[in-house]
Structure formats: C-alpha cells, structure tokens
CSV table of C-alpha atoms in Angstrom, one decimal:
chain,number,residue,atom,x,y,z
T,1383,MET,CA,0.0,0.0,0.0
T,1384,ARG,CA,1.2,3.5,-0.9
T,1385,TRP,CA,0.1,6.6,0.9
T,1386,ALA,CA,-1.4,9.6,-0.7
T,1387,SER,CA,-0.1,12.7,1.2
T,1388,LYS,CA,3.3,14.2,0.8
T,1389,CYS,CA,6.2,13.5,3.0
T,1390,ALA,CA,6.7,16.0,5.9
T,1391,LYS,CA,10.1,17.6,5.7
T,1392,THR,CA,10.8,17.2,9.4
T,1393,ALA,CA,12.3,13.9,10.5
T,1394,GLU,CA,10.5,14.2,14.0
T,1395,THR,CA,7.2,13.5,12.6
T,1396,VAL,CA,5.1,11.0,14.8
T,1397,ARG,CA,4.2,8.0,12.7
T,1398,SER,CA,2.1,4.9,13.2
T,1399,ALA,CA,3.3,1.3,12.8
T,1400,ALA,CA,0.9,1.0,10.0
T,1401,ILE,CA,2.0,4.2,8.2
T,1402,ALA,CA,4.7,4.6,5.6
T,1403,PRO,CA,6.1,8.0,5.7
T,1404,GLU,CA,4.9,9.6,2.4
T,1405,ARG,CA,8.0,9.7,0.2
T,1406,THR,CA,8.4,9.0,-3.5
T,1407,GLY,CA,6.7,5.9,-4.6
T,1408,CYS,CA,4.2,5.9,-1.7
T,1409,GLN,CA,1.3,7.7,-3.3
T,1410,VAL,CA,-2.2,6.5,-4.2
T,1411,ALA,CA,-5.9,7.5,-3.9
T,1412,ALA,CA,-7.5,6.9,-0.5
T,1413,PRO,CA,-10.9,5.4,0.3
T,1414,ASP,CA,-13.7,7.6,1.5
T,1415,LEU,CA,-14.7,6.9,5.1
T,1416,PRO,CA,-16.9,9.7,6.2
T,1417,GLU,CA,-18.0,7.7,9.3
T,1418,PHE,CA,-14.5,8.1,10.7
T,1419,THR,CA,-14.3,11.7,12.0
T,1420,PRO,CA,-12.6,13.2,15.1
T,1421,GLY,CA,-14.5,12.4,18.3
T,1422,LYS,CA,-16.2,9.4,16.7
T,1423,VAL,CA,-16.1,6.3,18.9
T,1424,VAL,CA,-15.5,3.1,16.9
T,1425,THR,CA,-16.8,0.0,18.6
T,1426,GLY,CA,-15.8,-3.4,17.4
T,1427,GLU,CA,-18.7,-5.6,16.4
T,1428,HIS,CA,-17.3,-8.8,17.7
T,1429,GLN,CA,-14.5,-8.0,20.2
T,1430,GLY,CA,-16.1,-4.9,21.6
T,1431,GLY,CA,-13.0,-2.8,21.7
T,1432,GLN,CA,-13.7,0.9,21.7
T,1433,TYR,CA,-11.6,3.6,20.1
T,1434,THR,CA,-12.0,7.3,19.8
T,1435,ILE,CA,-10.9,8.9,16.6
T,1436,GLN,CA,-8.4,11.7,17.2
T,1437,ALA,CA,-7.1,12.4,13.8
T,1438,LEU,CA,-6.5,11.1,10.3
T,1439,ILE,CA,-2.7,10.4,10.0
T,1440,GLY,CA,-2.4,8.5,6.7
T,1441,ARG,CA,-4.3,7.5,3.5
T,1442,GLY,CA,-3.7,4.4,1.4
T,1443,ALA,CA,-5.3,2.4,-1.3
T,1444,ASN,CA,-6.4,-0.4,1.2
T,1445,GLY,CA,-7.5,1.9,3.9
T,1446,ASN,CA,-7.0,5.0,6.0
T,1447,VAL,CA,-5.1,5.2,9.3
T,1448,TYR,CA,-6.2,7.2,12.2
T,1449,LEU,CA,-4.7,8.2,15.6
T,1450,VAL,CA,-7.1,6.9,18.2
T,1451,ARG,CA,-7.3,6.6,21.9
T,1452,SER,CA,-8.4,3.3,23.5
T,1453,ALA,CA,-11.0,2.9,26.2
T,1454,ALA,CA,-8.1,2.8,28.7
T,1455,GLY,CA,-6.8,5.9,27.4
T,1456,HIS,CA,-3.7,4.7,25.4
T,1457,PRO,CA,-2.8,6.0,22.0
T,1458,ALA,CA,-3.0,3.6,19.0
T,1459,ALA,CA,-3.3,3.5,15.3
T,1460,LEU,CA,-6.4,2.2,13.7
T,1461,LYS,CA,-6.5,1.3,10.0
T,1462,ALA,CA,-9.9,0.9,8.3
T,1463,GLY,CA,-10.9,0.5,4.7
T,1464,PRO,CA,-13.6,-0.9,2.4
T,1465,GLU,CA,-14.0,-4.7,2.0
T,1466,LYS,CA,-10.8,-5.7,0.1
T,1467,PRO,CA,-8.8,-8.8,-0.1
T,1468,GLU,CA,-5.7,-6.8,0.4
T,1469,LEU,CA,-6.7,-5.5,3.8
T,1470,LYS,CA,-7.8,-8.9,4.9
T,1471,ALA,CA,-4.4,-10.2,3.8
T,1472,GLU,CA,-2.6,-7.6,6.0
T,1473,VAL,CA,-4.6,-8.7,9.0
T,1474,GLU,CA,-3.8,-12.4,8.4
T,1475,VAL,CA,-0.1,-11.6,8.1
T,1476,LEU,CA,0.0,-9.6,11.3
T,1477,ALA,CA,-2.1,-12.1,13.2
T,1478,GLU,CA,0.2,-15.0,12.1
T,1479,LEU,CA,3.3,-12.9,13.0
T,1480,LYS,CA,1.9,-12.0,16.4
T,1481,LYS,CA,1.1,-15.8,17.0
T,1482,ARG,CA,4.6,-16.9,16.1
T,1483,GLU,CA,6.2,-14.1,18.1
T,1484,LEU,CA,4.2,-15.0,21.2
T,1485,GLU,CA,5.2,-18.6,20.8
T,1486,ASN,CA,8.9,-17.5,20.8
T,1487,GLY,CA,8.4,-15.3,23.9
T,1488,ASP,CA,8.5,-12.2,21.9
T,1489,HIS,CA,5.9,-9.5,22.8
T,1490,ARG,CA,6.9,-6.8,20.4
T,1491,SER,CA,4.0,-7.5,18.0
T,1492,PHE,CA,2.0,-4.3,17.4
T,1493,LEU,CA,-1.3,-5.9,16.3
T,1494,LEU,CA,-3.7,-5.0,19.1
T,1495,ASP,CA,-7.2,-5.8,17.7
T,1496,ALA,CA,-8.9,-6.7,14.6
T,1497,ASP,CA,-12.8,-6.4,14.2
T,1498,ARG,CA,-15.6,-4.7,12.2
T,1499,PHE,CA,-17.4,-1.5,12.8
T,1500,ARG,CA,-21.1,-1.5,12.0
T,1501,THR,CA,-22.8,1.5,10.6
T,1502,GLU,CA,-26.3,2.0,9.4
T,1503,ASP,CA,-25.6,0.8,5.9
T,1504,ARG,CA,-22.4,-1.1,6.0
T,1505,SER,CA,-19.8,-3.1,8.1
T,1506,ILE,CA,-16.2,-1.7,7.9
T,1507,PRO,CA,-13.3,-3.9,8.7
T,1508,PHE,CA,-10.5,-2.4,10.8
T,1509,TYR,CA,-7.4,-3.3,12.8
T,1510,VAL,CA,-5.6,-1.6,15.6
T,1511,MET,CA,-1.8,-1.4,16.2
T,1512,LYS,CA,0.4,0.1,18.8
T,1513,PHE,CA,1.5,3.7,18.2
T,1514,VAL,CA,5.1,4.2,17.2
T,1515,ARG,CA,7.1,7.4,17.4
T,1516,GLY,CA,9.7,7.1,14.6
T,1517,MET,CA,11.2,8.5,11.6
T,1518,PRO,CA,12.2,7.0,8.1
T,1519,ILE,CA,15.5,5.2,8.2
T,1520,ASP,CA,17.1,7.6,5.8
T,1521,ALA,CA,16.1,10.6,8.0
T,1522,TYR,CA,17.4,8.7,11.0
T,1523,ILE,CA,20.7,8.2,9.3
T,1524,ARG,CA,21.0,11.8,8.3
T,1525,LYS,CA,20.2,13.0,11.8
T,1526,TYR,CA,22.5,10.7,13.7
T,1527,GLY,CA,25.3,9.9,11.3
T,1528,TYR,CA,26.1,7.3,8.7
T,1529,ARG,CA,27.7,5.0,11.3
T,1530,GLN,CA,24.1,4.3,12.7
T,1531,ILE,CA,23.4,2.1,9.6
T,1532,GLY,CA,25.1,-0.8,11.5
T,1533,ALA,CA,22.5,-0.8,14.5
T,1534,ALA,CA,19.6,0.2,12.4
T,1535,GLY,CA,20.4,-2.4,9.8
T,1536,LEU,CA,20.7,-5.1,12.6
T,1537,GLY,CA,17.3,-4.1,13.9
T,1538,LEU,CA,15.7,-4.3,10.4
T,1539,LEU,CA,17.3,-7.6,9.8
T,1540,ASP,CA,15.9,-8.9,13.2
T,1541,ARG,CA,12.4,-7.8,12.1
T,1542,LEU,CA,12.7,-9.4,8.6
T,1543,SER,CA,14.0,-12.7,10.3
T,1544,GLY,CA,11.0,-12.9,12.5
T,1545,LEU,CA,8.7,-12.2,9.5
T,1546,HIS,CA,10.4,-15.0,7.6
T,1547,ARG,CA,10.2,-17.5,10.4
T,1548,ALA,CA,6.3,-16.8,10.4
T,1549,GLY,CA,6.4,-17.9,6.7
T,1550,PHE,CA,6.2,-14.4,5.0
T,1551,ILE,CA,8.5,-11.9,3.3
T,1552,PHE,CA,7.8,-8.2,3.5
T,1553,GLY,CA,8.1,-7.7,-0.2
T,1554,ASP,CA,7.8,-3.9,-0.7
T,1555,LEU,CA,10.9,-3.0,1.3
T,1556,LYS,CA,12.2,0.6,0.9
T,1557,PRO,CA,13.2,3.6,3.1
T,1558,CYS,CA,9.5,4.8,3.6
T,1559,HIS,CA,8.5,1.5,5.0
T,1560,VAL,CA,11.2,1.4,7.7
T,1561,LEU,CA,10.9,3.5,10.8
T,1562,VAL,CA,13.5,4.0,13.5
T,1563,GLU,CA,12.4,5.2,16.9
T,1564,GLU,CA,14.5,7.7,18.9
T,1565,SER,CA,15.7,4.8,21.0
T,1566,GLY,CA,17.0,3.1,17.8
T,1567,ALA,CA,14.4,0.4,17.7
T,1568,VAL,CA,13.3,-0.5,14.2
T,1569,GLU,CA,9.7,-1.2,12.9
T,1570,LEU,CA,8.6,-2.4,9.5
T,1571,VAL,CA,5.5,-0.5,8.5
T,1572,ASP,CA,2.8,-1.1,5.9
T,1573,TYR,CA,2.4,-4.9,5.5
T,1574,GLY,CA,0.2,-4.4,2.3
T,1575,GLY,CA,3.0,-6.0,0.2
T,1576,ALA,CA,3.7,-9.1,2.5
T,1577,SER,CA,3.6,-12.4,0.6
T,1578,ALA,CA,3.6,-15.9,1.7
T,1579,ILE,CA,7.0,-17.6,1.1
T,1580,GLY,CA,6.8,-19.6,-2.2
T,1581,ALA,CA,4.0,-17.3,-3.7
T,1582,SER,CA,4.5,-14.5,-6.1
T,1583,VAL,CA,5.5,-11.3,-4.7
T,1584,LYS,CA,2.3,-9.2,-4.4
T,1585,GLN,CA,3.7,-5.7,-4.4
T,1586,TYR,CA,7.2,-4.3,-5.3
T,1587,SER,CA,8.9,-1.0,-6.3
T,1588,GLY,CA,11.4,-0.6,-9.1
T,1589,TRP,CA,14.8,-0.3,-7.6
T,1590,TYR,CA,14.1,-2.7,-4.8
T,1591,ASP,CA,12.8,-5.5,-7.0
T,1592,ARG,CA,15.5,-8.1,-7.9
T,1593,LYS,CA,13.8,-8.9,-11.2
T,1594,TYR,CA,14.1,-5.3,-12.2
T,1595,TRP,CA,17.9,-5.8,-12.0
T,1596,ASN,CA,17.8,-9.3,-13.7
T,1597,ALA,CA,19.0,-10.7,-10.4
T,1598,GLY,CA,16.3,-13.3,-9.7
T,1599,SER,CA,12.6,-13.9,-9.8
T,1600,ARG,CA,9.5,-12.4,-8.1
T,1601,THR,CA,8.8,-15.5,-6.1
T,1602,ALA,CA,8.7,-14.7,-2.4
T,1603,ASP,CA,11.8,-16.0,-0.5
T,1604,PRO,CA,13.9,-14.4,2.1
T,1605,GLY,CA,16.7,-13.5,-0.4
T,1606,TYR,CA,14.1,-11.2,-2.1
T,1607,ASP,CA,14.0,-9.0,1.1
T,1608,LEU,CA,17.7,-9.2,1.6
T,1609,PHE,CA,18.3,-8.0,-2.0
T,1610,ALA,CA,15.9,-5.1,-1.3
T,1611,PHE,CA,17.7,-4.1,2.0
T,1612,ALA,CA,21.0,-4.0,0.2
T,1613,VAL,CA,19.5,-1.6,-2.4
T,1614,LEU,CA,17.9,0.4,0.5
T,1615,CYS,CA,21.6,0.9,1.8
T,1616,LEU,CA,22.6,2.3,-1.6
T,1617,HIS,CA,19.5,4.4,-1.7
T,1618,VAL,CA,20.1,5.9,1.7
T,1619,PHE,CA,23.7,6.7,1.0
T,1620,ASP,CA,23.8,7.6,-2.7
T,1621,GLU,CA,20.5,8.1,-4.2
T,1622,ARG,CA,21.9,10.2,-6.9
T,1623,GLY,CA,24.4,7.5,-7.9
T,1624,LEU,CA,21.7,4.9,-7.9
T,1625,ARG,CA,19.5,7.2,-10.1
T,1626,ARG,CA,22.3,7.8,-12.4
T,1627,LEU,CA,23.2,4.1,-12.7
T,1628,ASP,CA,19.6,3.1,-13.5
T,1629,GLY,CA,19.4,5.8,-16.1
T,1630,ALA,CA,22.5,4.7,-17.8
T,1631,LEU,CA,21.4,1.1,-18.3
T,1632,LEU,CA,19.1,-0.6,-20.7
T,1633,PRO,CA,16.4,-2.9,-19.0
T,1634,GLN,CA,18.0,-6.0,-20.4
T,1635,THR,CA,21.5,-5.0,-19.2
T,1636,ARG,CA,20.9,-4.2,-15.6
T,1637,SER,CA,22.6,-6.5,-13.2
T,1638,ALA,CA,23.4,-7.1,-9.5
T,1639,GLU,CA,27.0,-6.6,-10.4
T,1640,ASP,CA,26.2,-3.0,-11.3
T,1641,LEU,CA,24.9,-2.5,-7.8
T,1642,VAL,CA,27.9,-4.2,-6.2
T,1643,GLN,CA,30.3,-1.8,-8.1
T,1644,LEU,CA,28.1,1.1,-7.0
T,1645,ALA,CA,28.5,-0.1,-3.3
T,1646,GLY,CA,32.2,-0.2,-3.8
T,1647,ARG,CA,32.2,3.6,-4.6
T,1648,ILE,CA,30.4,4.5,-1.4
T,1649,PRO,CA,32.9,5.1,1.4
T,1650,ALA,CA,30.4,4.8,4.3
T,1651,LEU,CA,29.4,1.4,3.1
T,1652,GLN,CA,32.8,-0.3,2.8
T,1653,VAL,CA,32.4,-2.0,6.1
T,1654,PHE,CA,29.3,-3.8,4.9
T,1655,ARG,CA,30.3,-4.3,1.2
T,1656,PRO,CA,30.9,-8.0,1.7
T,1657,TRP,CA,27.4,-8.4,3.0
T,1658,LEU,CA,26.0,-6.2,0.3
T,1659,GLU,CA,27.6,-8.3,-2.4
T,1660,ARG,CA,26.3,-11.6,-1.0
T,1661,ALA,CA,22.8,-10.2,-0.7
T,1662,LEU,CA,22.8,-8.7,-4.1
T,1663,HIS,CA,23.9,-12.0,-5.6
T,1664,GLY,CA,21.6,-14.1,-3.5
T,1665,ARG,CA,24.3,-16.0,-1.7
T,1666,PHE,CA,22.8,-16.2,1.7
T,1667,THR,CA,21.0,-19.3,2.8
T,1668,GLY,CA,18.5,-17.3,4.8
T,1669,SER,CA,17.9,-14.2,6.9
T,1670,GLY,CA,19.3,-15.9,10.0
T,1671,GLU,CA,22.7,-16.3,8.2
T,1672,ALA,CA,22.5,-12.7,6.9
T,1673,HIS,CA,21.6,-11.4,10.5
T,1674,ALA,CA,24.6,-13.2,11.9
T,1675,TYR,CA,27.0,-11.9,9.3
T,1676,TRP,CA,25.8,-8.3,9.6
T,1677,LYS,CA,26.2,-8.5,13.3
T,1678,ALA,CA,29.7,-9.9,13.0
T,1679,LEU,CA,30.7,-6.9,10.8
T,1680,CYS,CA,29.2,-4.5,13.3
T,1681,ARG,CA,31.3,-6.1,16.1
T,1682,LEU,CA,34.5,-5.8,13.9
T,1683,HIS,CA,33.6,-2.1,13.2
T,1684,PRO,CA,31.6,-0.8,16.2
T,1685,ALA,CA,29.9,2.5,15.6
T,1686,LYS,CA,30.6,5.7,17.7
T,1687,ALA,CA,27.8,7.0,20.0
T,1688,ARG,CA,25.1,8.7,18.2
T,1689,ARG,CA,25.6,12.5,17.9
T,1690,GLY,CA,22.4,13.2,19.7
T,1691,SER,CA,23.5,10.7,22.4
T,1692,SER,CA,26.9,12.5,22.8
T,1693,ARG,CA,25.2,15.8,23.3
T,1694,MET,CA,23.0,14.3,26.2
T,1695,LEU,CA,26.0,12.6,27.7
T,1696,THR,CA,28.0,15.9,27.7
T,1697,ALA,CA,25.0,17.8,29.2
T,1698,ALA,CA,24.7,15.1,31.9
T,1699,PHE,CA,28.5,15.2,32.6
T,1700,CYS,CA,28.4,19.0,32.9
T,1701,GLY,CA,25.5,18.9,35.2
T,1702,SER,CA,27.2,16.3,37.5
T,1703,LEU,CA,30.3,18.6,37.6
T,1704,LEU,CA,28.1,21.6,38.6
T,1705,LEU,CA,26.3,19.4,41.3
T,1706,LEU,CA,29.7,18.1,42.5
T,1707,GLY,CA,31.0,21.7,42.8
T,1708,ALA,CA,27.9,22.8,44.7
T,1709,VAL,CA,28.4,19.9,47.2
T,1710,VAL,CA,32.0,20.7,47.7
T,1711,TYR,CA,31.3,24.4,48.2
T,1712,ALA,CA,28.6,23.6,50.7
T,1713,ALA,CA,31.0,21.3,52.6
T,1714,LEU,CA,33.8,23.9,52.7
T,1715,SER,CA,31.3,26.6,53.9
T,1716,LEU,CA,30.4,24.5,57.0
C-alpha cells in the first residue's frame, strides 16, 4: 500500500506502525470513510473494543489510518477500509506474525485488535496497532550519522528474520517502509506487500525488485527481502548515484554486479560491502545467516555513539560537575 499525502520535511514526525512516511513511490488515492471523524467512537462488532478517533494520519489504497485513543486512554493507530482482499491479507499476516512471536516469547507485536465497525448501511473492517514514534531510516541516518546504519540495519534484519520465520516476506521494502524510533528500535510498516513464502510477490517497487535488475525472480523468498535491503542501503547513502546508474542502463543490461560496483564507490558502506555483495547476488542461505554476518561486521567495526546521544551525555556530565561543585562548596562553607 502506498500513501497519498506528501512527506513531511521534518524527521521528527510522529508515525504509526501502519503508516509509511509519505515519500516518492508511496502515493495513491485513498478510500472515502466519512464515518471516521474526530471524536467518533468506533466500537468493534465482535470483540467490543472501543477507540475514539483523534485524527487522520495516513491515507492508502487499502484503507485510512487514524490516531485513536483506546478505552483505557492509550494512544494507538487504527486502520480501516472498504471490504478488500488486500486489507484482509494484511490482518492475516500480522495475526500470524503475532502468534509466532508469542510462541517465541517475543511480545513486540504491534497488532492489538482486529474487528468490524457496524454503521447504518455497511460493516467496515479495521485493525488496531500500537502507536510508534519514529522517523524513516534515511532521515534517521541523516540525523545521527552514517555509522548508525550498523545498528539500524541489525534491527531491520531482526524484524525481517521474524517475519520470515512466520512464513512471509515483507516484499515492498524501501526507506519509507522502515521507521526507526529515537531509542534506535526499528519497525517495519505497511504490510500490504507481505507475501507468503513460495507465492508470487504481491507488491514491489522498481529499484528494490531483484527482477528489475535481472537478479532473480519475483517468487517470495527471504533472499528477495535481503536484496531489497541491500538496495535500500545504496539508496540511503547515494540516491543520486543509484539514479544515474539506473538511467545509464537498458532494462536488459541491468545486473546485480552493477549495484555491487556502486556499493564499492560509497565510502560509508565499505564495512558492509561483503554483506551487500552476498545479498545482491543471492548468496545467503536465509535471513538468519544474513543477520549473523551483519552482526559480526558490526562487532568488527563498532559505531561511535550517536551525535544526539553524545550531546546528552555531555550535558549530563556537565550537570554532574556543577552538582559536585555545589556539594564541595557547601561542605567547605560549614
């Protein structure tokens, strides 16, 4: 699913786990849902959950996303739309992912509820997710520095691995579908393109599609997501170079090796070049191996503290010195 409104320039924008920040390639017409207005209380027809609409925060082909407040007063994100197989498929993917995560003792799943809202003339399906404060991965890297790709990439691979273990691939992976919270935690957003492993990829975007580069099929397997993540790295660090490369090649001459060579010309990615080469050529046996290799490279080349974190630590240190000085002064004055 691609979203209709334009991308906010600020990287601090509050996002939902269901919303892709609105960047290039994330635009479509949205369904009309006049029943969902600020102040409206949406009550689930079967589960009975109640959610008060606060604001519309995203529009997509499969549904609109609203900031809501639960009956307990907690913020959440509610996605509602017309009766469509795509919306139903999203819920099924998230429900299966939640089930697998709970079985593994992982309680990070952001699917909170799935139900229907009955109006006078129709029944509208919806699902509810936890609310996530985050920014697109490219904005996060720009804010905190290129070295943060290590930790952010590890978090993304962790999320992808969990999805693959549940039997799905993400499919439409690109910067606007990856949010990074201020804490550094990573969330995949917009599961409209998720496809069952072994099926055809339901949704894809040019650069991130391995078939676009004549590097493989559109059959859903973990390698499809790993290829897309490698291209995401190139996009984040050298969008202009990627655009030039694409424009200089004919469709039949595009290849994974062209992308590998581009990676070799990006200084910030040299630490991860061996990983990128394997992902682009489809040489990982699965996302577990890819995650382990990325983690090993991170350990060999640890990142410095985030720029924002450094400022906070400096402020805390200065505050401690001032407090210590005050204590010493008070002691000497006795």
